[in-house]
């Protein structure tokens, strides 16, 4: 087992919580491109349900077993089944359900890394799940077969890392202006004024929107909202019940503004999320 691989098996007495999750940090060459690679396998029949809040993660999921049921901003329906797929950014909660037979590898990309890896406008992935063959073509199908035939998680992770690294070698460079603006928003915790970014780059509003849509799928305002929300969520774990202070620290107009953002991006109020953490 690699020293970089973290393994966790959830063996709660409730059968619905029996699963195995394996996580590996990427090699240095993928820094800023991939945040981590996960292996997930359900080892007991049951109904699994999680809600993921708005984030800046672009996942590539390669499944070897049952499909997931996924709903954007709502509970999934009978037709919302996805096995191997890529998903773009979504400014809201994502409900994911499985039924005891899931097994997959998930590669989590940064937004800028996803643009380089997939080689297509990220607006084509925004607010949706795209089947593996549509996102990667025959290469994706071949990757799924190789991963499915691998004997263990370490072998699967090595295959996935090699595939990502090889594909990136042929990737086109990112727009330096968008990359700078993206990193500036991240570094500021979502508090940078969009007008200041525009002045620094010298782009018109229309040109800026087109460039951001291509590079990450969302505009700088939505990007700032997601960054601010995740910063507030992180602070809530250390400053419990100090919601007014958290709102001020994260640049919200007031506490009510923060509550509205939490409802839109997570589907819950800040206090409710705190109890779920």
Tab-separated table of N, CA, C and O in Angstrom, residues 139-230:
chain	number	residue	atom	x	y	z
A	139	UNK	N	-11.232	6.858	-25.634
A	139	UNK	CA	-10.215	6.832	-24.579
A	139	UNK	C	-10.846	6.555	-23.221
A	139	UNK	O	-10.285	5.817	-22.404
A	140	UNK	N	-12.000	7.150	-22.984
A	140	UNK	CA	-12.682	6.941	-21.715
A	140	UNK	C	-13.174	5.512	-21.564
A	140	UNK	O	-13.098	4.929	-20.474
A	141	UNK	N	-13.687	4.949	-22.633
A	141	UNK	CA	-14.166	3.567	-22.590
A	141	UNK	C	-13.008	2.617	-22.311
A	141	UNK	O	-13.119	1.691	-21.497
A	142	UNK	N	-11.868	2.847	-22.980
A	142	UNK	CA	-10.689	2.013	-22.750
A	142	UNK	C	-10.188	2.156	-21.316
A	142	UNK	O	-9.757	1.177	-20.687
A	143	UNK	N	-10.235	3.376	-20.784
A	143	UNK	CA	-9.812	3.606	-19.401
A	143	UNK	C	-10.691	2.829	-18.435
A	143	UNK	O	-10.181	2.191	-17.498
A	144	UNK	N	-11.993	2.861	-18.672
A	144	UNK	CA	-12.900	2.135	-17.787
A	144	UNK	C	-12.592	0.641	-17.795
A	144	UNK	O	-12.598	-0.024	-16.744
A	145	UNK	N	-12.308	0.082	-18.951
A	145	UNK	CA	-11.995	-1.346	-19.044
A	145	UNK	C	-10.715	-1.677	-18.285
A	145	UNK	O	-10.640	-2.683	-17.560
A	146	UNK	N	-9.699	-0.829	-18.425
A	146	UNK	CA	-8.435	-1.074	-17.731
A	146	UNK	C	-8.607	-0.990	-16.221
A	146	UNK	O	-8.080	-1.826	-15.477
A	147	UNK	N	-9.355	0.006	-15.763
A	147	UNK	CA	-9.571	0.152	-14.332
A	147	UNK	C	-10.383	-1.015	-13.773
A	147	UNK	O	-10.123	-1.500	-12.675
A	148	UNK	N	-11.369	-1.457	-14.534
A	148	UNK	CA	-12.200	-2.565	-14.079
A	148	UNK	C	-11.439	-3.872	-13.974
A	148	UNK	O	-11.763	-4.732	-13.146
A	149	UNK	N	-10.401	-4.038	-14.800
A	149	UNK	CA	-9.607	-5.266	-14.798
A	149	UNK	C	-8.481	-5.238	-13.768
A	149	UNK	O	-7.877	-6.278	-13.485
A	150	UNK	N	-8.164	-4.062	-13.233
A	150	UNK	CA	-7.080	-3.948	-12.258
A	150	UNK	C	-7.418	-4.717	-10.987
A	150	UNK	O	-8.580	-4.827	-10.590
A	151	UNK	N	-6.373	-5.223	-10.302
A	151	UNK	CA	-6.596	-6.131	-9.183
A	151	UNK	C	-6.859	-5.438	-7.856
A	151	UNK	O	-7.446	-6.027	-6.945
A	152	UNK	N	-6.411	-4.189	-7.704
A	152	UNK	CA	-6.589	-3.515	-6.418
A	152	UNK	C	-6.616	-2.008	-6.627
A	152	UNK	O	-6.414	-1.501	-7.728
A	153	UNK	N	-6.871	-1.278	-5.526
A	153	UNK	CA	-6.991	0.178	-5.616
A	153	UNK	C	-5.684	0.828	-6.041
A	153	UNK	O	-5.691	1.775	-6.826
A	154	UNK	N	-4.554	0.354	-5.524
A	154	UNK	CA	-3.287	0.977	-5.880
A	154	UNK	C	-3.031	0.876	-7.379
A	154	UNK	O	-2.538	1.821	-8.005
A	155	UNK	N	-3.355	-0.271	-7.958
A	155	UNK	CA	-3.178	-0.435	-9.400
A	155	UNK	C	-4.121	0.490	-10.161
A	155	UNK	O	-3.738	1.094	-11.175
A	156	UNK	N	-5.331	0.621	-9.683
A	156	UNK	CA	-6.299	1.517	-10.342
A	156	UNK	C	-5.852	2.975	-10.261
A	156	UNK	O	-5.960	3.718	-11.233
A	157	UNK	N	-5.340	3.373	-9.105
A	157	UNK	CA	-4.883	4.754	-8.964
A	157	UNK	C	-3.705	5.039	-9.894
A	157	UNK	O	-3.600	6.129	-10.467
A	158	UNK	N	-2.798	4.070	-10.024
A	158	UNK	CA	-1.650	4.256	-10.915
A	158	UNK	C	-2.105	4.410	-12.364
A	158	UNK	O	-1.584	5.245	-13.119
A	159	UNK	N	-3.099	3.628	-12.765
A	159	UNK	CA	-3.640	3.718	-14.122
A	159	UNK	C	-4.295	5.080	-14.336
A	159	UNK	O	-4.087	5.737	-15.364
A	160	UNK	N	-5.099	5.501	-13.366
A	160	UNK	CA	-5.800	6.786	-13.487
A	160	UNK	C	-4.810	7.944	-13.552
A	160	UNK	O	-4.944	8.852	-14.387
A	161	UNK	N	-3.801	7.949	-12.691
A	161	UNK	CA	-2.805	9.013	-12.700
A	161	UNK	C	-2.046	9.044	-14.018
A	161	UNK	O	-1.785	10.113	-14.578
A	162	UNK	N	-1.684	7.860	-14.505
A	162	UNK	CA	-0.969	7.798	-15.775
A	162	UNK	C	-1.805	8.329	-16.926
A	162	UNK	O	-1.299	9.036	-17.807
A	163	UNK	N	-3.090	8.016	-16.916
A	163	UNK	CA	-3.987	8.484	-17.975
A	163	UNK	C	-4.113	10.001	-17.945
A	163	UNK	O	-4.023	10.668	-18.976
A	164	UNK	N	-4.313	10.559	-16.759
A	164	UNK	CA	-4.451	12.012	-16.632
A	164	UNK	C	-3.162	12.705	-17.057
A	164	UNK	O	-3.184	13.690	-17.811
A	165	UNK	N	-2.035	12.209	-16.593
A	165	UNK	CA	-0.745	12.816	-16.926
A	165	UNK	C	-0.488	12.788	-18.421
A	165	UNK	O	-0.032	13.780	-19.013
A	166	UNK	N	-0.786	11.661	-19.048
A	166	UNK	CA	-0.570	11.529	-20.490
A	166	UNK	C	-1.451	12.485	-21.275
A	166	UNK	O	-0.998	13.123	-22.233
A	167	UNK	N	-2.694	12.611	-20.868
A	167	UNK	CA	-3.618	13.492	-21.587
A	167	UNK	C	-3.218	14.953	-21.419
A	167	UNK	O	-3.348	15.755	-22.350
A	168	UNK	N	-2.725	15.309	-20.239
A	168	UNK	CA	-2.324	16.695	-19.994
A	168	UNK	C	-1.113	17.096	-20.831
A	168	UNK	O	-0.915	18.287	-21.111
A	169	UNK	N	-0.306	16.114	-21.216
A	169	UNK	CA	0.882	16.419	-22.010
A	169	UNK	C	0.512	17.035	-23.359
A	169	UNK	O	1.326	17.736	-23.968
A	170	UNK	N	-0.715	16.776	-23.815
A	170	UNK	CA	-1.177	17.291	-25.100
A	170	UNK	C	-2.162	18.453	-24.934
A	170	UNK	O	-2.742	18.914	-25.917
A	171	UNK	N	-2.326	18.928	-23.699
A	171	UNK	CA	-3.328	19.967	-23.436
A	171	UNK	C	-2.847	21.342	-23.884
A	171	UNK	O	-1.656	21.647	-23.854
A	172	UNK	N	-3.793	22.163	-24.298
A	172	UNK	CA	-3.486	23.548	-24.647
A	172	UNK	C	-3.312	24.366	-23.372
A	172	UNK	O	-3.964	24.099	-22.354
A	173	UNK	N	-2.465	25.387	-23.388
A	173	UNK	CA	-2.271	26.211	-22.194
A	173	UNK	C	-3.527	27.017	-21.860
A	173	UNK	O	-4.324	27.351	-22.739
A	174	UNK	N	-3.689	27.322	-20.590
A	174	UNK	CA	-4.820	28.126	-20.140
A	174	UNK	C	-4.580	29.601	-20.421
A	174	UNK	O	-3.433	30.041	-20.554
A	175	UNK	N	-5.672	30.346	-20.485
A	175	UNK	CA	-5.557	31.796	-20.574
A	175	UNK	C	-4.902	32.313	-19.292
A	175	UNK	O	-5.430	32.092	-18.197
A	176	UNK	N	-3.751	32.984	-19.384
A	176	UNK	CA	-3.098	33.480	-18.155
A	176	UNK	C	-3.949	34.490	-17.402
A	176	UNK	O	-3.887	34.570	-16.171
A	177	UNK	N	-4.775	35.251	-18.127
A	177	UNK	CA	-5.628	36.233	-17.462
A	177	UNK	C	-6.691	35.557	-16.607
A	177	UNK	O	-6.930	35.960	-15.458
A	178	UNK	N	-7.324	34.515	-17.155
A	178	UNK	CA	-8.348	33.802	-16.388
A	178	UNK	C	-7.713	33.082	-15.210
A	178	UNK	O	-8.253	33.078	-14.098
A	179	UNK	N	-6.566	32.445	-15.443
A	179	UNK	CA	-5.882	31.740	-14.365
A	179	UNK	C	-5.534	32.706	-13.231
A	179	UNK	O	-5.722	32.391	-12.044
A	180	UNK	N	-5.064	33.908	-13.578
A	180	UNK	CA	-4.728	34.902	-12.563
A	180	UNK	C	-5.978	35.343	-11.811
A	180	UNK	O	-5.981	35.431	-10.574
A	181	UNK	N	-7.041	35.633	-12.546
A	181	UNK	CA	-8.278	36.094	-11.911
A	181	UNK	C	-8.853	35.018	-10.992
A	181	UNK	O	-9.295	35.309	-9.870
A	182	UNK	N	-8.837	33.767	-11.445
A	182	UNK	CA	-9.348	32.657	-10.637
A	182	UNK	C	-8.573	32.550	-9.336
A	182	UNK	O	-9.157	32.469	-8.240
A	183	UNK	N	-7.262	32.564	-9.419
A	183	UNK	CA	-6.436	32.410	-8.224
A	183	UNK	C	-6.557	33.613	-7.299
A	183	UNK	O	-6.462	33.479	-6.074
A	184	UNK	N	-6.801	34.782	-7.860
A	184	UNK	CA	-6.996	35.972	-7.039
A	184	UNK	C	-8.278	35.866	-6.225
A	184	UNK	O	-8.313	36.201	-5.031
A	185	UNK	N	-9.344	35.377	-6.850
A	185	UNK	CA	-10.615	35.186	-6.140
A	185	UNK	C	-10.442	34.159	-5.028
A	185	UNK	O	-10.925	34.355	-3.900
A	186	UNK	N	-9.761	33.055	-5.314
A	186	UNK	CA	-9.532	32.019	-4.304
A	186	UNK	C	-8.736	32.582	-3.129
A	186	UNK	O	-9.095	32.392	-1.957
A	187	UNK	N	-7.663	33.284	-3.432
A	187	UNK	CA	-6.784	33.811	-2.382
A	187	UNK	C	-7.499	34.830	-1.498
A	187	UNK	O	-7.193	34.954	-0.298
A	188	UNK	N	-8.458	35.546	-2.055
A	188	UNK	CA	-9.171	36.565	-1.292
A	188	UNK	C	-10.351	36.008	-0.503
A	188	UNK	O	-11.036	36.753	0.203
A	189	UNK	N	-10.598	34.722	-0.641
A	189	UNK	CA	-11.765	34.138	0.020
A	189	UNK	C	-13.070	34.578	-0.603
A	189	UNK	O	-14.120	34.550	0.040
A	190	UNK	N	-13.013	34.982	-1.866
A	190	UNK	CA	-14.220	35.420	-2.569
A	190	UNK	C	-14.579	36.870	-2.327
A	190	UNK	O	-15.669	37.314	-2.704
A	191	UNK	N	-13.667	37.646	-1.740
A	191	UNK	CA	-13.974	39.033	-1.396
A	191	UNK	C	-13.452	40.037	-2.414
A	191	UNK	O	-13.723	41.236	-2.296
A	192	UNK	N	-12.697	39.599	-3.406
A	192	UNK	CA	-12.187	40.514	-4.429
A	192	UNK	C	-13.335	41.095	-5.245
A	192	UNK	O	-14.241	40.365	-5.672
A	193	UNK	N	-13.307	42.398	-5.482
A	193	UNK	CA	-14.342	43.024	-6.298
A	193	UNK	C	-14.159	42.634	-7.760
A	193	UNK	O	-13.058	42.699	-8.299
A	194	UNK	N	-15.236	42.199	-8.382
A	194	UNK	CA	-15.175	41.769	-9.782
A	194	UNK	C	-14.767	42.934	-10.681
A	194	UNK	O	-14.024	42.761	-11.641
A	195	UNK	N	-15.202	44.134	-10.341
A	195	UNK	CA	-14.840	45.299	-11.143
A	195	UNK	C	-13.325	45.535	-11.103
A	195	UNK	O	-12.722	45.958	-12.097
A	196	UNK	N	-12.714	45.238	-9.956
A	196	UNK	CA	-11.260	45.399	-9.844
A	196	UNK	C	-10.539	44.390	-10.726
A	196	UNK	O	-9.507	44.709	-11.348
A	197	UNK	N	-11.056	43.185	-10.798
A	197	UNK	CA	-10.468	42.171	-11.686
A	197	UNK	C	-10.553	42.633	-13.133
A	197	UNK	O	-9.585	42.505	-13.896
A	198	UNK	N	-11.723	43.145	-13.497
A	198	UNK	CA	-11.928	43.587	-14.881
A	198	UNK	C	-10.972	44.720	-15.232
A	198	UNK	O	-10.406	44.760	-16.337
A	199	UNK	N	-10.784	45.646	-14.302
A	199	UNK	CA	-9.882	46.763	-14.568
A	199	UNK	C	-8.446	46.287	-14.747
A	199	UNK	O	-7.710	46.779	-15.599
A	200	UNK	N	-8.044	45.320	-13.935
A	200	UNK	CA	-6.669	44.813	-14.009
A	200	UNK	C	-6.422	44.081	-15.326
A	200	UNK	O	-5.366	44.235	-15.942
A	201	UNK	N	-7.388	43.289	-15.762
A	201	UNK	CA	-7.225	42.519	-16.994
A	201	UNK	C	-7.476	43.378	-18.227
A	201	UNK	O	-6.850	43.187	-19.278
A	202	UNK	N	-8.414	44.331	-18.115
A	202	UNK	CA	-8.728	45.190	-19.250
A	202	UNK	C	-9.722	44.595	-20.214
A	202	UNK	O	-9.788	44.992	-21.387
A	203	UNK	N	-10.531	43.631	-19.745
A	203	UNK	CA	-11.537	43.011	-20.600
A	203	UNK	C	-12.895	43.669	-20.388
A	203	UNK	O	-13.218	44.121	-19.289
A	204	UNK	N	-13.717	43.649	-21.431
A	204	UNK	CA	-15.098	44.086	-21.292
A	204	UNK	C	-15.876	43.020	-20.525
A	204	UNK	O	-15.427	41.874	-20.395
A	205	UNK	N	-17.051	43.401	-20.020
A	205	UNK	CA	-17.870	42.441	-19.277
A	205	UNK	C	-18.227	41.231	-20.144
A	205	UNK	O	-18.160	40.079	-19.684
A	206	UNK	N	-18.593	41.466	-21.393
A	206	UNK	CA	-18.971	40.377	-22.290
A	206	UNK	C	-17.804	39.443	-22.550
A	206	UNK	O	-17.938	38.213	-22.528
A	207	UNK	N	-16.625	40.010	-22.796
A	207	UNK	CA	-15.443	39.189	-23.071
A	207	UNK	C	-15.045	38.404	-21.822
A	207	UNK	O	-14.679	37.218	-21.919
A	208	UNK	N	-15.119	39.032	-20.664
A	208	UNK	CA	-14.784	38.372	-19.402
A	208	UNK	C	-15.718	37.190	-19.153
A	208	UNK	O	-15.264	36.092	-18.784
A	209	UNK	N	-17.007	37.396	-19.379
A	209	UNK	CA	-17.976	36.325	-19.160
A	209	UNK	C	-17.708	35.148	-20.082
A	209	UNK	O	-17.790	33.982	-19.667
A	210	UNK	N	-17.374	35.421	-21.343
A	210	UNK	CA	-17.101	34.355	-22.305
A	210	UNK	C	-15.858	33.565	-21.910
A	210	UNK	O	-15.834	32.327	-22.004
A	211	UNK	N	-14.821	34.266	-21.467
A	211	UNK	CA	-13.574	33.608	-21.090
A	211	UNK	C	-13.762	32.728	-19.852
A	211	UNK	O	-13.251	31.604	-19.779
A	212	UNK	N	-14.493	33.226	-18.859
A	212	UNK	CA	-14.744	32.441	-17.656
A	212	UNK	C	-15.629	31.235	-17.965
A	212	UNK	O	-15.423	30.152	-17.420
A	213	UNK	N	-16.628	31.435	-18.813
A	213	UNK	CA	-17.516	30.330	-19.183
A	213	UNK	C	-16.730	29.210	-19.846
A	213	UNK	O	-16.955	28.024	-19.594
A	214	UNK	N	-15.788	29.568	-20.692
A	214	UNK	CA	-14.965	28.572	-21.367
A	214	UNK	C	-14.034	27.872	-20.396
A	214	UNK	O	-13.889	26.642	-20.427
A	215	UNK	N	-13.395	28.631	-19.497
A	215	UNK	CA	-12.342	28.086	-18.646
A	215	UNK	C	-12.863	27.298	-17.456
A	215	UNK	O	-12.313	26.243	-17.112
A	216	UNK	N	-13.926	27.787	-16.799
A	216	UNK	CA	-14.402	27.092	-15.601
A	216	UNK	C	-15.906	26.831	-15.594
A	216	UNK	O	-16.409	26.153	-14.700
A	217	UNK	N	-16.636	27.386	-16.552
A	217	UNK	CA	-18.058	27.099	-16.664
A	217	UNK	C	-18.965	28.093	-15.973
A	217	UNK	O	-20.162	28.126	-16.247
A	218	UNK	N	-18.422	28.884	-15.058
A	218	UNK	CA	-19.221	29.875	-14.326
A	218	UNK	C	-18.509	31.223	-14.375
A	218	UNK	O	-17.305	31.294	-14.640
A	219	UNK	N	-19.257	32.300	-14.111
A	219	UNK	CA	-18.679	33.627	-14.111
A	219	UNK	C	-17.972	33.943	-12.806
A	219	UNK	O	-18.114	33.219	-11.809
A	220	UNK	N	-17.212	35.022	-12.772
A	220	UNK	CA	-16.475	35.381	-11.558
A	220	UNK	C	-17.374	35.672	-10.356
A	220	UNK	O	-16.982	35.424	-9.220
A	221	UNK	N	-18.576	36.180	-10.592
A	221	UNK	CA	-19.484	36.453	-9.468
A	221	UNK	C	-19.925	35.158	-8.799
A	221	UNK	O	-19.910	35.049	-7.565
A	222	UNK	N	-20.312	34.160	-9.598
A	222	UNK	CA	-20.716	32.865	-9.040
A	222	UNK	C	-19.526	32.180	-8.381
A	222	UNK	O	-19.665	31.556	-7.323
A	223	UNK	N	-18.362	32.282	-9.009
A	223	UNK	CA	-17.147	31.734	-8.407
A	223	UNK	C	-16.926	32.332	-7.026
A	223	UNK	O	-16.660	31.608	-6.052
A	224	UNK	N	-17.046	33.649	-6.909
A	224	UNK	CA	-16.853	34.314	-5.619
A	224	UNK	C	-17.869	33.841	-4.592
A	224	UNK	O	-17.536	33.655	-3.408
A	225	UNK	N	-19.113	33.629	-5.005
A	225	UNK	CA	-20.146	33.158	-4.080
A	225	UNK	C	-19.785	31.790	-3.508
A	225	UNK	O	-19.931	31.541	-2.302
A	226	UNK	N	-19.324	30.880	-4.375
A	226	UNK	CA	-18.976	29.531	-3.920
A	226	UNK	C	-17.769	29.561	-2.998
A	226	UNK	O	-17.727	28.866	-1.977
A	227	UNK	N	-16.778	30.370	-3.333
A	227	UNK	CA	-15.596	30.494	-2.485
A	227	UNK	C	-15.972	31.055	-1.120
A	227	UNK	O	-15.539	30.562	-0.068
A	228	UNK	N	-16.799	32.102	-1.106
A	228	UNK	CA	-17.232	32.732	0.143
A	228	UNK	C	-18.005	31.742	1.006
A	228	UNK	O	-17.802	31.666	2.229
A	229	UNK	N	-18.904	30.991	0.376
A	229	UNK	CA	-19.704	30.007	1.100
A	229	UNK	C	-18.817	28.957	1.772
A	229	UNK	O	-18.987	28.635	2.958
A	230	UNK	N	-17.856	28.416	1.023
A	230	UNK	CA	-16.998	27.378	1.594
A	230	UNK	C	-16.091	27.929	2.687
A	230	UNK	O	-15.769	27.224	3.650
